[in-house]
XYZ file of C-alpha atoms in Angstrom:
694
model
C 0.091 74.890 -60.233
C 2.472 72.705 -58.945
C 4.653 70.174 -60.943
C 2.701 66.945 -59.267
C -0.764 68.406 -60.419
C 0.388 69.520 -64.485
C 1.512 66.239 -64.495
C -2.205 64.792 -63.392
C -3.517 67.300 -65.930
C -1.816 66.137 -68.563
C -2.658 62.364 -67.989
C -5.905 63.311 -67.514
C -6.188 65.294 -70.754
C -4.644 62.334 -72.557
C -7.279 60.054 -71.569
C -10.291 61.920 -72.684
C -8.588 62.462 -75.631
C -7.846 59.153 -76.488
C -9.906 56.821 -74.626
C -12.565 55.304 -76.346
C -14.767 52.092 -76.333
C -15.501 50.519 -79.434
C -18.011 47.925 -79.959
C -19.738 48.781 -76.515
C -23.394 47.998 -77.289
C -25.281 47.741 -74.368
C -27.203 51.043 -72.462
C -25.483 50.019 -69.018
C -21.932 50.224 -71.196
C -22.445 53.366 -72.807
C -23.663 55.149 -69.426
C -20.279 53.253 -68.086
C -18.440 55.376 -70.975
C -19.910 59.066 -70.614
C -19.679 58.671 -66.742
C -15.780 57.534 -67.176
C -15.260 60.888 -69.522
C -17.266 63.329 -67.094
C -14.867 61.922 -63.908
C -11.828 61.954 -66.095
C -12.704 65.651 -67.188
C -13.738 66.639 -63.850
C -10.773 64.889 -62.004
C -8.513 66.740 -64.622
C -9.340 70.229 -63.419
C -9.164 69.844 -59.801
C -6.388 69.739 -57.256
C -5.967 67.117 -55.081
C -2.720 65.179 -53.683
C -0.622 64.168 -56.121
C 0.142 60.496 -55.085
C -3.381 59.335 -55.177
C -4.499 60.913 -58.656
C -1.229 59.524 -59.871
C -2.269 55.770 -58.844
C -5.911 56.213 -60.227
C -4.170 57.925 -63.600
C -1.992 54.889 -63.409
C -4.717 52.503 -63.936
C -6.846 54.788 -66.344
C -4.053 54.808 -68.891
C -2.917 50.958 -68.399
C -6.275 49.964 -68.676
C -6.690 52.140 -71.963
C -3.733 50.455 -73.365
C -4.276 46.787 -72.553
C -8.129 47.106 -74.369
C -5.998 48.040 -77.324
C -7.135 51.685 -77.302
C -3.592 52.953 -77.107
C -1.880 56.203 -78.803
C 1.976 57.099 -78.734
C 1.039 59.783 -76.651
C -0.324 57.547 -73.663
C 2.644 55.024 -74.028
C 5.153 57.686 -74.177
C 4.082 58.350 -70.847
C 5.462 54.853 -69.472
C 3.916 55.038 -66.114
C 4.123 52.540 -63.278
C 1.145 50.602 -62.731
C -0.667 50.236 -59.271
C -2.084 46.704 -58.032
C -6.014 46.373 -57.819
C -5.558 46.047 -53.967
C -3.569 49.326 -53.766
C -6.438 51.004 -55.987
C -9.110 49.667 -53.480
C -7.108 50.827 -50.665
C -6.726 54.469 -52.172
C -10.677 54.280 -52.870
C -11.190 53.573 -49.118
C -8.951 56.367 -48.134
C -10.740 58.709 -50.492
C -14.419 57.626 -49.277
C -13.136 58.113 -46.183
C -12.010 61.859 -46.976
C -14.682 64.629 -46.006
C -12.461 67.510 -47.157
C -11.578 65.751 -50.818
C -13.495 67.731 -53.073
C -13.502 64.704 -55.695
C -14.014 61.872 -53.575
C -17.238 60.994 -55.335
C -15.507 61.492 -59.132
C -12.336 59.553 -57.951
C -14.791 56.509 -56.908
C -16.911 56.733 -59.498
C -13.507 56.292 -61.864
C -12.272 53.446 -59.773
C -15.584 51.593 -59.813
C -15.669 51.892 -63.859
C -12.189 49.956 -63.584
C -13.449 47.387 -61.403
C -16.416 46.777 -63.371
C -14.774 46.673 -66.237
C -11.958 44.429 -64.779
C -14.715 41.679 -64.279
C -16.526 42.749 -67.615
C -13.692 42.015 -69.860
C -13.072 38.291 -69.898
C -10.924 36.857 -72.658
C -13.218 35.826 -75.875
C -12.661 33.857 -79.045
C -12.838 36.685 -81.348
C -10.086 38.241 -79.312
C -7.950 36.108 -80.567
C -9.104 35.469 -84.251
C -11.310 32.552 -83.483
C -14.370 33.698 -85.453
C -15.347 31.268 -88.616
C -17.108 27.872 -88.829
C -16.814 25.304 -91.658
C -20.523 24.623 -92.052
C -23.813 26.636 -91.456
C -26.018 24.333 -89.362
C -27.347 25.612 -85.814
C -25.394 23.318 -83.893
C -26.778 22.479 -79.997
C -25.964 23.138 -76.653
C -23.468 21.228 -74.259
C -21.294 21.512 -71.518
C -17.345 20.949 -72.263
C -15.941 19.834 -69.401
C -18.444 20.275 -65.927
C -16.038 18.139 -64.669
C -12.463 17.225 -65.736
C -13.040 13.699 -65.912
C -15.439 14.096 -68.926
C -11.950 14.991 -70.854
C -9.885 11.962 -71.668
C -6.647 12.088 -73.810
C -4.174 9.233 -74.716
C -1.156 10.153 -76.697
C -0.775 8.493 -80.077
C 3.024 7.606 -80.220
C 5.187 8.237 -83.502
C 4.447 4.401 -84.309
C 0.684 5.028 -84.525
C -0.034 2.976 -80.992
C -2.383 4.709 -78.595
C -0.478 5.135 -75.214
C -2.371 3.455 -72.119
C -1.094 2.978 -68.439
C -1.291 -0.729 -67.951
C 1.739 -2.099 -66.013
C 3.665 -1.111 -63.142
C 6.172 -4.089 -63.463
C 10.138 -3.073 -63.137
C 12.495 -4.168 -66.034
C 14.258 -7.137 -64.779
C 17.817 -5.752 -64.497
C 19.068 -9.561 -63.643
C 18.974 -9.965 -67.791
C 21.458 -7.081 -68.237
C 24.502 -9.084 -67.764
C 28.346 -8.031 -67.352
C 30.724 -7.873 -70.362
C 33.236 -9.026 -67.986
C 35.425 -12.510 -68.912
C 34.796 -15.398 -66.588
C 37.599 -17.139 -64.588
C 40.509 -14.709 -65.004
C 42.832 -15.607 -61.910
C 43.979 -13.313 -59.428
C 46.977 -15.449 -58.729
C 49.804 -13.713 -59.965
C 48.387 -9.845 -59.977
C 47.767 -9.765 -56.092
C 50.018 -11.420 -53.092
C 48.580 -14.145 -51.257
C 48.154 -11.662 -48.069
C 45.856 -9.589 -50.410
C 43.747 -12.425 -51.834
C 42.977 -13.583 -48.421
C 42.193 -10.367 -47.435
C 39.663 -10.209 -50.518
C 37.976 -13.332 -49.385
C 37.643 -11.875 -45.681
C 35.723 -8.720 -47.306
C 33.310 -11.245 -48.904
C 32.568 -13.151 -45.461
C 32.566 -9.836 -43.050
C 29.547 -8.659 -41.849
C 30.331 -5.272 -42.027
C 30.000 -3.874 -45.661
C 31.463 -0.816 -45.407
C 35.068 -2.102 -45.210
C 37.716 -2.395 -48.113
C 40.783 -3.705 -49.136
C 43.803 -1.346 -50.649
C 45.550 -3.260 -53.204
C 48.642 -1.514 -54.163
C 49.738 -1.465 -57.897
C 52.334 0.152 -60.151
C 51.982 2.858 -63.222
C 51.286 0.062 -65.724
C 47.739 0.887 -66.693
C 47.417 -2.445 -68.779
C 47.930 -4.307 -65.770
C 45.737 -2.313 -63.599
C 43.100 -3.407 -66.165
C 43.846 -6.894 -65.776
C 43.235 -6.335 -61.959
C 40.014 -4.753 -62.081
C 38.572 -7.244 -64.679
C 39.810 -10.131 -62.515
C 38.279 -8.672 -59.256
C 35.126 -8.320 -61.245
C 35.112 -11.766 -62.302
C 35.907 -13.400 -58.886
C 34.017 -11.129 -57.034
C 30.983 -9.811 -58.717
C 29.654 -8.199 -55.194
C 32.810 -5.974 -55.396
C 33.272 -2.600 -57.346
C 36.959 -1.699 -57.828
C 38.109 1.933 -58.466
C 42.281 3.458 -58.734
C 42.831 6.018 -56.299
C 45.614 8.093 -54.699
C 46.750 7.679 -51.564
C 49.399 9.348 -49.706
C 51.526 9.545 -52.869
C 51.061 6.041 -54.131
C 48.790 4.493 -56.584
C 45.978 1.544 -55.035
C 43.005 -0.372 -55.921
C 40.245 0.270 -53.759
C 37.580 -2.872 -53.270
C 34.608 -2.516 -51.321
C 30.988 -3.911 -51.900
C 29.252 -2.389 -54.560
C 26.176 -0.647 -53.124
C 22.531 -1.548 -54.633
C 22.407 1.735 -56.645
C 25.935 0.909 -58.054
C 24.917 -2.176 -59.132
C 21.488 -1.321 -60.563
C 23.061 1.707 -62.495
C 25.958 -0.518 -63.852
C 23.234 -3.206 -65.165
C 20.971 -0.751 -66.358
C 22.741 1.800 -67.778
C 24.777 0.348 -70.631
C 24.895 1.873 -74.125
C 23.550 -1.785 -75.413
C 20.300 -1.044 -73.843
C 19.961 2.708 -73.342
C 20.371 5.724 -71.009
C 17.268 6.289 -70.805
C 13.918 5.222 -68.861
C 10.692 5.713 -70.897
C 7.181 5.544 -68.546
C 3.867 6.101 -68.942
C 2.713 9.732 -67.239
C -1.454 9.020 -66.093
C -2.225 12.669 -64.773
C -5.675 13.964 -63.403
C -6.279 17.901 -63.273
C -2.641 18.815 -63.894
C -0.723 20.038 -66.843
C 2.255 18.387 -68.047
C 4.754 20.658 -66.988
C 3.519 20.625 -63.367
C 3.461 16.910 -63.273
C 7.018 17.005 -64.068
C 7.848 19.790 -61.736
C 6.377 17.892 -58.942
C 8.199 14.275 -60.289
C 11.272 16.201 -60.363
C 10.940 17.662 -56.912
C 10.272 14.328 -55.093
C 13.278 12.989 -56.636
C 15.394 15.920 -56.253
C 16.739 16.254 -59.874
C 16.204 18.864 -62.447
C 12.937 18.953 -64.705
C 15.335 18.922 -67.432
C 16.007 15.101 -66.974
C 12.519 14.476 -68.043
C 11.398 14.978 -71.959
C 8.091 14.444 -73.769
C 6.497 14.592 -76.682
C 3.774 16.902 -76.115
C 1.719 18.755 -73.529
C -1.697 17.519 -72.711
C -4.677 19.075 -71.084
C -4.968 20.292 -67.422
C -8.448 19.998 -66.879
C -8.410 16.071 -68.315
C -7.599 12.825 -67.411
C -4.465 12.164 -69.690
C -2.006 9.542 -70.514
C 1.669 10.122 -72.507
C 4.922 8.960 -72.658
C 7.755 10.959 -70.851
C 11.598 9.483 -70.880
C 14.114 10.477 -68.040
C 17.706 10.624 -68.529
C 19.342 7.667 -66.093
C 16.579 7.772 -63.647
C 16.001 4.084 -62.272
C 12.377 2.542 -62.946
C 12.309 1.271 -59.200
C 12.420 5.002 -57.882
C 10.001 6.133 -60.245
C 7.566 3.521 -59.131
C 7.979 4.506 -55.688
C 6.635 7.787 -56.430
C 2.980 6.353 -56.917
C 2.797 5.598 -53.110
C 3.243 9.796 -52.334
C 2.110 11.365 -55.207
C -1.620 12.808 -56.028
C -3.254 12.627 -59.239
C -0.262 11.172 -60.658
C 0.643 7.901 -61.383
C 3.913 6.320 -63.462
C 3.852 2.754 -65.081
C 4.980 1.030 -68.135
C 8.597 1.245 -67.368
C 11.291 0.416 -70.350
C 14.860 1.203 -71.018
C 15.293 3.015 -74.360
C 18.241 4.503 -76.249
C 16.446 7.351 -77.873
C 14.923 10.329 -75.618
C 11.765 11.484 -76.842
C 11.532 15.324 -78.267
C 8.473 17.359 -78.512
C 6.595 16.209 -81.941
C 7.608 12.783 -81.411
C 4.143 11.806 -81.552
C 1.286 11.421 -84.308
C -1.447 13.184 -82.375
C -4.132 12.098 -79.559
C -7.164 10.296 -79.299
C -9.889 11.965 -77.073
C -12.988 10.705 -75.427
C -15.429 13.525 -74.265
C -18.617 13.738 -72.709
C -20.823 16.651 -73.144
C -23.230 17.414 -69.997
C -26.871 19.309 -70.432
C -27.218 19.163 -73.950
C -30.151 20.694 -75.754
C -31.016 19.697 -79.008
C -32.955 17.060 -81.115
C -31.093 14.053 -81.879
C -31.373 15.195 -85.393
C -29.294 18.075 -84.800
C -26.613 16.102 -83.264
C -26.601 13.771 -85.881
C -26.323 16.057 -88.540
C -23.668 18.190 -86.594
C -21.687 15.106 -86.224
C -21.826 13.706 -89.948
C -20.654 17.121 -90.823
C -17.467 17.081 -88.722
C -16.529 13.486 -89.706
C -16.658 14.639 -93.375
C -15.607 18.215 -93.466
C -13.603 18.757 -90.271
C -13.216 21.972 -88.603
C -11.266 24.969 -88.987
C -7.908 24.275 -86.958
C -7.803 27.039 -85.100
C -5.405 27.300 -81.945
C -7.433 26.845 -79.150
C -8.138 29.207 -76.186
C -5.916 26.919 -74.198
C -3.157 28.741 -75.980
C -3.766 31.885 -74.776
C -4.412 31.507 -71.250
C -7.570 31.874 -69.054
C -6.992 35.485 -67.954
C -7.654 39.173 -69.172
C -4.134 39.085 -69.683
C -3.479 36.655 -72.480
C -0.078 34.778 -73.194
C 0.263 36.596 -76.624
C 0.569 40.120 -75.289
C 3.489 38.975 -73.281
C 4.851 37.334 -76.523
C 4.350 40.274 -78.327
C 6.379 42.385 -75.785
C 8.967 39.549 -75.677
C 9.232 40.283 -79.382
C 9.382 43.795 -79.254
C 12.322 43.877 -77.108
C 9.957 45.592 -74.442
C 11.182 43.894 -71.348
C 9.890 45.787 -68.590
C 6.306 45.495 -70.308
C 6.596 41.624 -70.483
C 7.468 41.612 -66.845
C 4.476 44.013 -65.974
C 1.928 41.716 -67.827
C 3.469 38.482 -66.308
C 2.936 40.017 -62.793
C -0.526 42.178 -63.347
C -2.775 41.262 -60.638
C -5.801 39.430 -61.947
C -8.956 37.341 -60.578
C -8.777 33.593 -60.116
C -5.106 33.394 -58.852
C -4.288 31.227 -55.509
C -4.196 33.424 -52.577
C -0.241 33.563 -52.183
C 0.005 34.436 -55.951
C -2.515 37.277 -55.570
C -0.546 38.514 -52.358
C 2.467 38.552 -54.240
C 1.406 40.211 -57.230
C -0.161 42.904 -54.997
C 3.150 43.442 -53.171
C 5.404 44.007 -56.396
C 2.559 46.325 -58.216
C 2.751 48.122 -54.810
C 6.284 48.003 -53.425
C 8.157 46.719 -56.604
C 10.061 44.744 -53.869
C 10.890 41.250 -55.274
C 12.040 39.874 -52.482
C 9.218 40.794 -50.493
C 7.054 39.579 -52.939
C 8.766 35.895 -53.105
C 8.153 35.576 -49.382
C 4.732 34.945 -50.301
C 5.193 32.244 -52.701
C 8.484 30.239 -50.914
C 6.239 27.093 -50.850
C 4.928 27.338 -54.228
C 6.748 26.554 -57.582
C 5.041 28.787 -60.459
C 6.114 31.180 -63.207
C 5.488 34.421 -61.052
C 8.243 32.919 -58.862
C 10.693 32.253 -61.176
C 10.563 35.529 -62.589
C 10.525 37.160 -58.967
C 13.463 35.229 -58.296
C 15.171 36.875 -61.376
C 14.232 40.280 -60.656
C 15.727 39.541 -56.683
C 18.902 38.275 -58.250
C 19.694 40.612 -61.035
C 20.250 44.486 -61.249
C 17.004 46.338 -62.206
C 18.345 47.568 -65.789
C 18.711 43.573 -66.395
C 15.305 42.331 -67.216
C 16.617 40.118 -69.720
C 18.469 37.925 -67.120
C 15.445 38.190 -64.853
C 13.094 36.651 -67.612
C 15.777 33.962 -68.215
C 14.695 32.241 -64.843
C 11.515 31.802 -66.677
C 11.926 28.294 -67.940
C 12.683 28.380 -71.574
C 9.792 26.224 -73.120
C 7.589 28.556 -71.009
C 9.144 31.728 -72.519
C 8.565 29.985 -75.659
C 4.922 29.536 -75.023
C 4.750 33.586 -75.049
C 6.141 34.182 -77.954
C 4.425 30.712 -80.014
C 1.082 32.269 -78.513
C 1.734 35.592 -80.709
C 2.501 33.463 -83.665
C -0.799 31.452 -82.828
C -2.422 34.710 -82.543
C -1.607 36.063 -86.099
C -2.430 32.370 -87.784
C -5.872 32.286 -86.082
C -6.436 35.822 -87.474
C -5.269 35.419 -90.624
C -6.889 32.175 -91.845
C -10.236 33.689 -90.208
C -9.657 36.602 -92.870
C -8.565 34.030 -95.639
C -12.009 31.648 -94.896
C -14.019 34.722 -95.069
C -12.687 36.180 -98.009
C -11.648 33.209 -100.386
C -13.884 30.718 -98.783
C -13.250 27.100 -98.130
C -11.218 25.988 -101.516
C -7.559 26.572 -102.567
C -6.761 29.462 -104.312
C -3.830 30.371 -107.089
C -0.790 31.776 -104.850
C -1.890 29.353 -101.696
C 0.521 27.106 -99.995
C -0.205 23.421 -99.861
C 1.511 20.348 -98.217
C -0.136 16.862 -99.679
C 1.090 15.208 -96.226
C -0.517 13.556 -93.329
C 1.688 16.072 -91.321
C -0.933 19.215 -90.337
C 1.623 21.338 -88.536
C 5.265 21.563 -89.358
C 7.476 23.585 -86.848
C 10.767 24.231 -87.534
C 11.600 25.580 -83.956
C 10.075 22.809 -81.592
C 9.759 24.062 -77.961
C 12.650 21.928 -76.851
C 14.315 22.482 -73.312
C 17.846 23.309 -73.833
C 19.592 20.129 -73.012
C 22.623 19.299 -74.588
C 21.776 15.649 -75.840
C 18.689 17.245 -77.798
C 19.368 18.601 -81.028
C 16.749 19.998 -83.100
C 15.449 18.819 -86.631
C 15.840 21.140 -89.520
C 14.323 18.732 -92.253
C 11.504 20.051 -92.615
C 8.905 19.637 -95.559
C 8.634 22.617 -98.195
C 5.202 23.730 -99.174
C 4.029 23.385 -102.832
C 2.386 26.469 -104.148
C -0.840 26.673 -105.813
C -0.587 27.859 -109.628
C -3.648 27.856 -112.209
C -2.088 24.843 -113.877
C -2.148 22.747 -110.822
C -5.563 24.163 -108.813
C -7.353 21.185 -109.520
C -4.675 18.902 -107.679
C -5.868 20.182 -104.257
C -8.383 20.390 -101.813
C -8.931 22.649 -98.734
C -7.576 20.187 -96.426
C -3.925 20.223 -98.619
C -3.708 24.169 -97.682
C -1.268 25.289 -95.348
C -0.700 28.762 -93.599
C 2.680 29.843 -92.246
C 3.590 30.590 -88.735
C 5.549 33.579 -89.102
C 9.112 33.462 -88.861
C 12.465 33.671 -90.801
C 12.623 30.665 -92.277
C 9.243 30.384 -93.652
C 7.485 31.058 -97.256
C 4.386 33.064 -97.565
C 1.563 32.775 -99.813
C 1.877 34.409 -103.172
C -1.133 36.467 -102.728
C -2.503 39.153 -100.855
C -2.930 36.845 -97.660
C 1.017 37.675 -97.398
C -0.076 41.632 -96.862
C -2.176 40.820 -94.293
C 0.575 39.368 -91.598
C 2.527 42.522 -92.552
C -0.687 44.553 -91.683
C -0.768 42.808 -88.276
C 2.907 43.102 -87.795
C 2.753 46.967 -88.388
C -0.103 47.249 -86.034
C 1.780 45.787 -83.317
C 5.276 47.904 -83.641
C 6.868 44.934 -85.208
C 6.876 46.471 -88.742
C 9.914 44.647 -91.408
C 10.054 42.371 -88.026
C 12.307 39.336 -89.340
C 11.936 37.397 -86.376
C 15.273 37.223 -85.288
C 15.679 38.295 -82.276
C 18.865 40.041 -80.487
C 17.995 38.023 -77.717
C 18.407 34.444 -79.254
C 15.881 32.491 -77.022
C 13.219 34.979 -78.675
C 14.255 34.086 -82.499
C 11.423 32.224 -84.098
C 12.037 29.977 -87.265
C 8.476 29.421 -88.055
C 6.519 26.571 -89.918
C 3.373 25.864 -91.220
C 0.189 24.739 -90.195
C -3.209 22.570 -92.278
C -5.993 25.322 -92.207
C -8.623 22.338 -92.092
C -8.654 18.958 -90.154
C -10.535 16.205 -90.319
C -10.811 13.814 -87.078
C -9.992 10.226 -87.186
C -11.882 7.283 -85.627
C -14.726 9.623 -85.077
C -17.767 7.839 -83.104
C -20.931 9.412 -81.036
C -23.591 8.233 -78.777
C -26.075 9.891 -77.220
C -26.601 9.479 -73.372
C -28.762 9.980 -70.535
C -28.184 10.750 -66.670
C -29.814 11.672 -63.658
C -26.208 12.320 -61.369
C -24.052 15.032 -62.284
C -21.334 13.608 -60.019
C -21.486 10.108 -61.868
C -18.578 9.244 -64.351
C -19.950 8.172 -67.548
C -16.530 7.824 -69.112
C -13.453 6.185 -67.615
C -9.821 7.128 -68.166
C -6.480 4.431 -67.674
C -6.395 4.365 -63.956
C -10.283 3.657 -64.124
C -9.836 0.774 -65.988
C -7.004 -0.759 -63.857
C -8.883 -0.525 -60.792
C -12.079 -2.108 -62.613
C -14.073 0.371 -61.953
C -17.576 0.104 -63.242
C -19.631 2.438 -65.138
C -23.428 2.945 -64.277
C -26.188 1.398 -66.348
C -27.364 2.745 -69.620
C -30.307 4.897 -69.127
C -33.251 5.250 -72.076
C -34.198 8.571 -70.784
C -33.056 11.028 -67.478
C -32.795 14.127 -65.828
C -30.339 14.885 -68.275
C -29.227 14.524 -71.973
C -25.215 13.801 -72.811
C -23.341 12.902 -76.013
C -20.111 10.783 -75.381
C -17.889 11.129 -78.679
C -14.407 9.904 -79.364
C -12.006 11.222 -82.180
C -8.664 11.072 -82.778
C -6.630 14.508 -84.200
C -3.310 15.229 -85.083
C -0.731 16.789 -83.079
C -1.291 20.453 -82.103
C -4.998 20.245 -82.915
C -6.931 21.343 -80.198
C -10.165 18.985 -79.443
C -12.090 22.078 -78.273
C -12.223 23.539 -81.981
C -13.653 20.449 -82.990
C -16.581 21.016 -80.607
C -16.581 24.528 -81.596
C -17.591 23.137 -84.489
C -20.450 21.157 -83.498
C -22.047 23.289 -80.575
C -21.733 26.518 -82.640
C -20.743 28.415 -79.896
C -17.875 29.534 -77.242
C -15.631 26.914 -75.958
C -14.076 29.166 -72.857
C -13.856 28.102 -69.436
C -15.487 30.992 -68.286
C -18.691 30.565 -70.686
C -19.100 27.051 -69.920
C -18.928 27.419 -66.507
C -22.396 29.634 -66.707
C -24.118 26.276 -68.562
C -23.505 23.921 -65.890
C -26.909 22.191 -64.362
C -26.635 20.479 -61.442
C-alpha cells in the first residue's frame, strides 16, 4: 500500500472511531449518520488516487472538529482544509469518472457534508443562552422584518438621549486671535518691505509672497510675527532658511489655514464632536466609509459604543482636527449615513462614555392575545431579563466569532486564520471568491485580487498574509484592526459568561447566594479593558469598581439585580462558591487550563470585568397596533423627523398585528435579549426570517 493510501486509511479510521453526532433526534439525521459511517468505512478500505481522497478526508476531519466532536488524535493530524467550492469540483470529477469504484460512496460523503453545512446554523443554545426569568408562555412576533423596525438612540454620559436635529457648522469667526492690536511695523521692517507688504495685500494674485530678512534674534522675530498678524490679518508668516540666510516668509493665508488656526485652539479643543446617523450599516463600516471619503485614518474617529447594523441608529462621534465643514460636505455624497450637530470640544469620546441606549422597536406578525402580550410586558417591566450577550456578539455564520477568540487565546494562530477565512454561506460574491481561492491555493495575493474594491476583515488579513512570511502569522493577524481582533477574544469571554450564568440560574435560581459577587451601583457592566483603538491620546481608565462578596451576614441586603459575574481575566475576582470551578471546567475543556489571560502577545491579554446577570429596563412602554402593508413604516428615526415624514393613520383592525415598544437599557445590554424574554423564542436572524409574512 502506498504512503498516500496509508495516510488516507489512517484518516478515515480516525473518523469512524471518533466522529459522533450527539443530539441528533430526527430519523433523517440518524440515517445520515449511518450513511456517513458506512461510506467512511468503505472509503477507507478502497484504493483511489490520493489527491481527491485527501480533500474529502480533510473536510470530514474539519467538520468533525468544528462540531466539537474532536479528539487529540484528530487534532494532531493538523490537516489543510479545502473550500466548499473545491469540494463541489471534486464531486463533479468523481461523478464523471466511470472507472472509480467508490464514486457512489464519495458522493454520499460529500453530500452529507453539504447537507450538514446547510442544516447547522448558530443557535442560542450554542452560545449558552438557555434560561428565562418568567415561566409565561409569551407570544410570537418577528424581530426586524425591516431594518427600519429597529431604532436606536444613544444615551450620553450626561443622561441625554442623542438625536440628529441640526446641520449648521460652528461659527469660527467667534474664535478671535490672541494677537494684540495696533503693533507698529515701523522700525521692524524697512520702508521698502513695508510697501511690498501693502502691495501684496492689494495684488490680485493671492499666490505671491514677501521675504523679510531677519537676524538670529528670536525675540525680535517673534515681535515681527505678531506685528504682521496684527496689521495684516489675512497674511500668514513663517521663518524659513534660504541660501544660508533667515527670512520671514509672508503670504496670504489659505482658507484651510485660517479655519484651522481659528478652530483648533487649546481654549476650544482639538476635536469635532458630531452626531452620526446611519441606516443598515454597523458603526465600524460607517466610520471606514467616512474615513475613505476624507482620506484620513479611521483612528481619527472615536465613539462611545458600536450600534446595531440592521437598524436606524444615532450616536455621537469625535474626530481629531477634522473641520465640521468637511464633515458636513459628506452629506451630499454618503448613502444611508448623515452627519450633523457639529461642535468643537476638548475631550474625545472613549468606548464606554455612555449610559446606555434607548430603543424603539416594532414587532410584526404578532400572534397572541392582548392579555398574553400585557402579561409578558408587565413581567419585563417588573422583573427584567437575563443579561445575556446576544447573538450579534457571536456573528451570524456557522463559524462563530468566539471560536476565533479561543484560537487567539490559545496562541493557535493558524487555526485563527483558517477560521476567519473558511468559506461559508451568505458572503458577498467577491468575499466568497476570495475565500475559495485562499482555501484551494493558499495564495493570498491571488485572493486579494478579488477584494481590491471592497474593504473587509478578510481583505485586511489577506494583506497581512501577503506582506509577511508564512510562519509569521502573528504579524499577519495584526493587520486586522485592533478593535476587531479584540471583538474575537471578547466574544470568547462572552461565551464563557453566558454558559456560566445559565448554569448559575439553573442551580441557584434568581436570588443571591453566599459567595456571590455584587455591585450595588447603576453600572451594569464594568470592563477593565475597554476595546480602545491604540491612539496615543487615549488612556485606558483603571478606576474600576470592586465587587462586594455576599456572606451569611449581609445576604438580606442584596437582590438578584445586584449580583454580577466576572468576565474572565487576569484582574478580576471570582465568586467564592462553586461558580468559580465552572469557569475552570470550561477553560480546561477548551485547552486553556490554568490560563491566566495574560498572553505572550500583549494584544490578546484580558484584564476582565464584571457584568450584572439581570437587568430591568427603564422608560418601558408598549402599544398594540394593526397594519395591512408590511412595507409601510410604523415608527420613524431621526432623519424621518427632520424630513417631516408622516406615519400612517392608526388602524383599529387590520391584516396584521404588531407591538410597538420603547425601552432604555444600560450600555452593552442587548435589546434582543429583552425581546427573547417576552417572546420566549429564539432571536437569530435566520429564525426570524422564517416568520416573515408579506
